[in-house]
mmCIF file of C-alpha atoms and ligand atoms in Angstrom:
data_model
loop_
_atom_site.group_PDB
_atom_site.id
_atom_site.type_symbol
_atom_site.label_atom_id
_atom_site.label_comp_id
_atom_site.label_asym_id
_atom_site.label_seq_id
_atom_site.Cartn_x
_atom_site.Cartn_y
_atom_site.Cartn_z
ATOM 1 C CA UNK N 1 38.403 -32.014 -44.992
ATOM 2 C CA UNK N 2 36.523 -35.260 -45.172
ATOM 3 C CA UNK N 3 37.913 -37.523 -42.328
ATOM 4 C CA UNK N 4 38.023 -41.278 -42.571
ATOM 5 C CA UNK N 5 39.055 -43.963 -40.121
ATOM 6 C CA UNK N 6 40.202 -47.278 -41.627
ATOM 7 C CA UNK N 7 39.739 -50.605 -39.808
ATOM 8 C CA UNK N 8 42.126 -53.413 -40.854
ATOM 9 C CA UNK N 9 43.185 -56.912 -39.746
ATOM 10 C CA UNK N 10 45.861 -58.107 -42.155
ATOM 11 C CA UNK N 11 48.211 -57.173 -44.901
ATOM 12 C CA UNK N 12 46.500 -53.817 -45.645
ATOM 13 C CA UNK N 13 46.830 -53.715 -49.457
ATOM 14 C CA UNK N 14 43.428 -52.025 -49.547
ATOM 15 C CA UNK N 15 44.580 -49.543 -46.942
ATOM 16 C CA UNK N 16 47.624 -48.851 -49.165
ATOM 17 C CA UNK N 17 45.249 -48.295 -52.129
ATOM 18 C CA UNK N 18 43.432 -45.699 -49.911
ATOM 19 C CA UNK N 19 46.676 -44.019 -48.790
ATOM 20 C CA UNK N 20 47.768 -43.756 -52.480
ATOM 21 C CA UNK N 21 44.447 -42.556 -53.598
ATOM 22 C CA UNK N 22 44.495 -39.726 -51.143
ATOM 23 C CA UNK N 23 48.083 -38.873 -52.045
ATOM 24 C CA UNK N 24 47.400 -38.859 -55.731
ATOM 25 C CA UNK N 25 44.076 -36.951 -55.474
ATOM 26 C CA UNK N 26 41.905 -39.800 -56.713
ATOM 27 C CA UNK N 27 40.193 -39.403 -53.305
ATOM 28 C CA UNK N 28 39.829 -35.622 -53.014
ATOM 29 C CA UNK N 29 39.831 -33.481 -49.938
ATOM 30 C CA UNK N 30 40.268 -36.443 -47.589
ATOM 31 C CA UNK N 31 42.358 -37.248 -44.615
ATOM 32 C CA UNK N 32 43.023 -40.649 -43.064
ATOM 33 C CA UNK N 33 42.693 -39.655 -39.340
ATOM 34 C CA UNK N 34 43.248 -43.107 -37.786
ATOM 35 C CA UNK N 35 43.964 -46.699 -38.632
ATOM 36 C CA UNK N 36 42.621 -49.220 -36.161
ATOM 37 C CA UNK N 37 43.544 -52.964 -36.131
ATOM 38 C CA UNK N 38 42.310 -55.759 -33.973
ATOM 39 C CA UNK N 39 45.579 -57.615 -34.641
ATOM 40 C CA UNK N 40 48.897 -56.127 -33.479
ATOM 41 C CA UNK N 41 50.898 -58.071 -36.024
ATOM 42 C CA UNK N 42 48.879 -56.766 -38.985
ATOM 43 C CA UNK N 43 51.310 -55.372 -41.537
ATOM 44 C CA UNK N 44 48.553 -52.748 -42.231
ATOM 45 C CA UNK N 45 49.596 -50.985 -39.010
ATOM 46 C CA UNK N 46 53.061 -50.713 -40.264
ATOM 47 C CA UNK N 47 51.819 -49.182 -43.582
ATOM 48 C CA UNK N 48 49.921 -46.649 -41.642
ATOM 49 C CA UNK N 49 52.957 -45.742 -39.548
ATOM 50 C CA UNK N 50 55.135 -45.476 -42.659
ATOM 51 C CA UNK N 51 52.542 -43.012 -44.102
ATOM 52 C CA UNK N 52 52.608 -40.939 -40.793
ATOM 53 C CA UNK N 53 48.992 -41.901 -39.854
ATOM 54 C CA UNK N 54 47.832 -42.424 -36.248
ATOM 55 C CA UNK N 55 47.652 -46.270 -35.921
ATOM 56 C CA UNK N 56 46.239 -48.031 -32.915
ATOM 57 C CA UNK N 57 45.647 -51.763 -32.112
ATOM 58 C CA UNK N 58 42.512 -52.730 -30.150
ATOM 59 C CA UNK N 59 42.809 -56.448 -29.606
ATOM 60 C CA UNK N 60 40.024 -58.545 -28.118
ATOM 61 C CA UNK N 61 42.792 -60.407 -26.181
ATOM 62 C CA UNK N 62 43.417 -57.385 -24.174
ATOM 63 C CA UNK N 63 39.858 -57.266 -22.735
ATOM 64 C CA UNK N 64 38.024 -59.496 -20.329
ATOM 65 C CA UNK N 65 34.815 -59.617 -22.309
ATOM 66 C CA UNK N 66 33.512 -58.866 -25.717
ATOM 67 C CA UNK N 67 31.440 -56.011 -24.288
ATOM 68 C CA UNK N 68 34.654 -54.313 -23.022
ATOM 69 C CA UNK N 69 36.337 -54.921 -26.398
ATOM 70 C CA UNK N 70 33.339 -53.366 -28.144
ATOM 71 C CA UNK N 71 33.373 -50.361 -25.956
ATOM 72 C CA UNK N 72 37.106 -49.825 -26.518
ATOM 73 C CA UNK N 73 36.721 -50.212 -30.298
ATOM 74 C CA UNK N 74 33.915 -47.692 -30.384
ATOM 75 C CA UNK N 75 35.847 -45.215 -28.163
ATOM 76 C CA UNK N 76 38.876 -45.493 -30.494
ATOM 77 C CA UNK N 77 36.574 -44.668 -33.416
ATOM 78 C CA UNK N 78 34.770 -41.843 -31.592
ATOM 79 C CA UNK N 79 38.121 -40.322 -30.546
ATOM 80 C CA UNK N 80 39.051 -39.965 -34.219
ATOM 81 C CA UNK N 81 35.695 -38.325 -35.006
ATOM 82 C CA UNK N 82 35.525 -39.652 -38.605
ATOM 83 C CA UNK N 83 33.044 -38.759 -41.259
ATOM 84 C CA UNK N 84 33.390 -42.235 -42.626
ATOM 85 C CA UNK N 85 34.619 -45.590 -41.267
ATOM 86 C CA UNK N 86 36.140 -47.885 -44.003
ATOM 87 C CA UNK N 87 36.409 -51.585 -43.247
ATOM 88 C CA UNK N 88 39.381 -52.648 -45.349
ATOM 89 C CA UNK N 89 39.857 -56.309 -44.595
ATOM 90 C CA UNK N 90 38.532 -55.971 -41.004
ATOM 91 C CA UNK N 91 37.615 -59.401 -39.744
ATOM 92 C CA UNK N 92 35.714 -58.416 -36.643
ATOM 93 C CA UNK N 93 31.894 -58.436 -36.217
ATOM 94 C CA UNK N 94 31.193 -54.753 -35.460
ATOM 95 C CA UNK N 95 29.470 -53.800 -32.139
ATOM 96 C CA UNK N 96 25.784 -53.190 -32.867
ATOM 97 C CA UNK N 97 26.096 -49.849 -31.025
ATOM 98 C CA UNK N 98 28.708 -48.747 -33.552
ATOM 99 C CA UNK N 99 26.624 -49.776 -36.505
ATOM 100 C CA UNK N 100 23.642 -47.786 -35.193
ATOM 101 C CA UNK N 101 25.647 -44.788 -34.282
ATOM 102 C CA UNK N 102 27.379 -44.566 -37.718
ATOM 103 C CA UNK N 103 24.416 -45.629 -39.845
ATOM 104 C CA UNK N 104 25.335 -45.080 -43.572
ATOM 105 C CA UNK N 105 28.774 -43.921 -42.513
ATOM 106 C CA UNK N 106 30.484 -47.358 -42.485
ATOM 107 C CA UNK N 107 31.499 -49.047 -45.760
ATOM 108 C CA UNK N 108 33.057 -52.479 -46.376
ATOM 109 C CA UNK N 109 34.919 -54.139 -49.140
ATOM 110 C CA UNK N 110 34.018 -57.797 -49.833
ATOM 111 C CA UNK N 111 35.938 -59.939 -52.344
ATOM 112 C CA UNK N 112 33.016 -61.316 -54.379
ATOM 113 C CA UNK N 113 29.954 -60.029 -56.274
ATOM 114 C CA UNK N 114 27.385 -59.945 -53.461
ATOM 115 C CA UNK N 115 25.054 -61.761 -53.012
ATOM 116 C CA UNK N 116 27.379 -64.582 -54.142
ATOM 117 C CA UNK N 117 29.854 -66.028 -51.706
ATOM 118 C CA UNK N 118 29.184 -63.647 -48.722
ATOM 119 C CA UNK N 119 27.726 -63.830 -45.261
ATOM 120 C CA UNK N 120 29.040 -65.618 -42.177
ATOM 121 C CA UNK N 121 32.218 -67.603 -42.772
ATOM 122 C CA UNK N 122 33.029 -66.012 -46.184
ATOM 123 C CA UNK N 123 36.055 -63.856 -45.775
ATOM 124 C CA UNK N 124 39.523 -63.576 -47.263
ATOM 125 C CA UNK N 125 40.838 -66.640 -49.193
ATOM 126 C CA UNK N 126 37.684 -68.675 -48.199
ATOM 127 C CA UNK N 127 35.631 -66.556 -50.584
ATOM 128 C CA UNK N 128 37.893 -67.376 -53.564
ATOM 129 C CA UNK N 129 38.099 -71.105 -52.534
ATOM 130 C CA UNK N 130 34.274 -71.189 -52.640
ATOM 131 C CA UNK N 131 34.105 -69.401 -56.016
ATOM 132 C CA UNK N 132 36.623 -71.918 -57.508
ATOM 133 C CA UNK N 133 34.794 -74.830 -56.010
ATOM 134 C CA UNK N 134 31.438 -73.714 -57.557
ATOM 135 C CA UNK N 135 33.274 -73.226 -60.858
ATOM 136 C CA UNK N 136 31.960 -69.649 -61.530
ATOM 137 C CA UNK N 137 33.507 -68.024 -64.526
ATOM 138 C CA UNK N 138 33.162 -64.465 -63.236
ATOM 139 C CA UNK N 139 33.749 -63.113 -59.772
ATOM 140 C CA UNK N 140 34.670 -59.683 -58.438
ATOM 141 C CA UNK N 141 34.384 -57.361 -55.540
ATOM 142 C CA UNK N 142 31.684 -55.250 -53.878
ATOM 143 C CA UNK N 143 31.744 -52.073 -51.675
ATOM 144 C CA UNK N 144 28.629 -51.815 -49.520
ATOM 145 C CA UNK N 145 27.297 -49.993 -46.522
ATOM 146 C CA UNK N 146 27.529 -51.927 -43.300
ATOM 147 C CA UNK N 147 24.242 -52.738 -41.611
ATOM 148 C CA UNK N 148 23.472 -55.216 -38.716
ATOM 149 C CA UNK N 149 23.612 -58.268 -41.084
ATOM 150 C CA UNK N 150 26.683 -59.809 -42.553
ATOM 151 C CA UNK N 151 27.375 -58.353 -46.022
ATOM 152 C CA UNK N 152 23.681 -57.401 -46.287
ATOM 153 C CA UNK N 153 23.912 -53.488 -46.611
ATOM 154 C CA UNK N 154 23.121 -51.421 -49.561
ATOM 155 C CA UNK N 155 25.581 -52.063 -52.404
ATOM 156 C CA UNK N 156 27.692 -48.893 -53.499
ATOM 157 C CA UNK N 157 29.832 -50.326 -56.229
ATOM 158 C CA UNK N 158 30.772 -53.641 -57.828
ATOM 159 C CA UNK N 159 33.330 -54.741 -60.337
ATOM 160 C CA UNK N 160 33.572 -58.080 -62.159
ATOM 161 C CA UNK N 161 36.763 -60.150 -62.660
ATOM 162 C CA UNK N 162 37.240 -63.144 -64.919
ATOM 163 C CA UNK N 163 38.089 -66.490 -63.386
ATOM 164 C CA UNK N 164 40.773 -68.240 -65.389
ATOM 165 C CA UNK N 165 41.436 -71.881 -66.091
ATOM 166 C CA UNK N 166 44.038 -73.114 -63.512
ATOM 167 C CA UNK N 167 43.385 -70.328 -61.003
ATOM 168 C CA UNK N 168 44.380 -71.123 -57.426
ATOM 169 C CA UNK N 169 42.557 -69.321 -54.579
ATOM 170 C CA UNK N 170 45.702 -67.179 -54.161
ATOM 171 C CA UNK N 171 45.946 -66.251 -57.802
ATOM 172 C CA UNK N 172 42.278 -65.369 -57.911
ATOM 173 C CA UNK N 173 42.512 -63.334 -54.751
ATOM 174 C CA UNK N 174 45.398 -61.255 -56.188
ATOM 175 C CA UNK N 175 43.524 -60.688 -59.455
ATOM 176 C CA UNK N 176 40.351 -59.574 -57.702
ATOM 177 C CA UNK N 177 42.439 -57.155 -55.598
ATOM 178 C CA UNK N 178 44.338 -55.602 -58.574
ATOM 179 C CA UNK N 179 41.448 -55.440 -60.948
ATOM 180 C CA UNK N 180 38.598 -54.620 -58.614
ATOM 181 C CA UNK N 181 39.200 -53.962 -54.924
ATOM 182 C CA UNK N 182 41.968 -51.387 -55.190
ATOM 183 C CA UNK N 183 39.895 -49.460 -57.713
ATOM 184 C CA UNK N 184 36.363 -49.560 -56.329
ATOM 185 C CA UNK N 185 37.267 -48.931 -52.657
ATOM 186 C CA UNK N 186 39.105 -45.645 -53.325
ATOM 187 C CA UNK N 187 36.339 -44.693 -55.929
ATOM 188 C CA UNK N 188 33.735 -45.245 -53.362
ATOM 189 C CA UNK N 189 35.410 -43.246 -50.692
ATOM 190 C CA UNK N 190 35.819 -40.364 -53.282
ATOM 191 C CA UNK N 191 32.021 -40.476 -53.969
ATOM 192 C CA UNK N 192 31.384 -40.350 -50.189
ATOM 193 C CA UNK N 193 33.909 -37.463 -49.769
ATOM 194 C CA UNK N 194 32.077 -35.583 -52.591
ATOM 195 C CA UNK N 195 28.796 -36.189 -50.777
ATOM 196 C CA UNK N 196 27.422 -38.115 -53.900
ATOM 197 C CA UNK N 197 25.974 -41.196 -52.214
ATOM 198 C CA UNK N 198 22.606 -41.359 -50.602
ATOM 199 C CA UNK N 199 20.549 -44.270 -49.374
ATOM 200 C CA UNK N 200 16.870 -44.314 -50.500
ATOM 201 C CA UNK N 201 14.500 -47.236 -49.752
ATOM 202 C CA UNK N 202 17.470 -49.345 -48.748
ATOM 203 C CA UNK N 203 19.442 -48.773 -52.006
ATOM 204 C CA UNK N 204 22.499 -46.708 -52.471
ATOM 205 C CA UNK N 205 22.132 -43.930 -55.080
ATOM 206 C CA UNK N 206 24.898 -42.146 -56.757
ATOM 207 C CA UNK N 207 24.226 -38.545 -57.823
ATOM 208 C CA UNK N 208 25.870 -36.817 -60.754
ATOM 209 C CA UNK N 209 28.976 -34.728 -59.831
ATOM 210 C CA UNK N 210 30.307 -31.654 -61.543
ATOM 211 C CA UNK N 211 33.193 -33.627 -63.102
HETATM 212 C C1 GAR O 1 40.548 -58.252 -48.996
HETATM 213 O O1 GAR O 1 40.528 -59.202 -50.021
HETATM 214 C C2 GAR O 1 39.103 -57.913 -48.583
HETATM 215 O O2 GAR O 1 38.265 -57.792 -49.644
HETATM 216 C C3 GAR O 1 38.874 -59.019 -47.654
HETATM 217 O O3 GAR O 1 40.056 -59.287 -46.921
HETATM 218 C C4 GAR O 1 41.154 -58.902 -47.776
HETATM 219 C C5 GAR O 1 42.059 -57.910 -46.932
HETATM 220 O O4 GAR O 1 43.196 -57.756 -47.621
HETATM 221 N N1 GAR O 1 37.646 -58.758 -46.805
HETATM 222 C C6 GAR O 1 36.822 -59.742 -46.456
HETATM 223 O O5 GAR O 1 36.905 -60.878 -46.777
HETATM 224 C C7 GAR O 1 35.631 -59.137 -45.595
HETATM 225 N N2 GAR O 1 34.629 -60.204 -45.597
HETATM 226 P P1 GAR O 1 44.142 -56.553 -47.366
HETATM 227 O O6 GAR O 1 44.461 -56.565 -45.866
HETATM 228 O O7 GAR O 1 45.429 -56.737 -48.176
HETATM 229 O O8 GAR O 1 43.483 -55.276 -47.779
#
């Protein structure tokens, strides 16, 4: 079994897409061994519990310093011994020690076509507000490996989504989730589970499968 830990901060619709993908076999031979949230009110935690998945909250508020929080977060991940860590709307800057320890074993979903509308300050609805303010006609989502920069790691998969006249940030966010995020995140995890992604010269390569 390929073991994944999923880190979340909010509603957890991407987590739900992963749970459903595992159940329906879109993500083969995979078990979600733990869901970790920095926010105890995240509905994502409830989704995990409803699916019978071990769910823990590691909140920065419970620790005296960032260092202690970082250590606790890494310990919660290590304890689950995952093959892959999936950031599914996790709005926390990862401890550098975690990024080094799990090199090419942490992936993130970002709600734009990187390198547009990404980096520090671009998360959640802010990404869609920026896309609408710039007037782009196409946006989308990206799954990428996590490195020590913000949204700078090797790109695994992207999917474009049309912007429509009259879109609000909320409408655009929902369309990007439905048409891109909930598809490419499970698909990327499936490729990882099948051992079909490698990183060469800083770029993610997908090798052909038997299917
Ligand atoms: C998703 O749109 C995800 O792409 C975004 O947060 C949302 C979480 O929604 N992530 C980022 O902006 C990371 N920079 P969810 O909790 O319903 O999956």
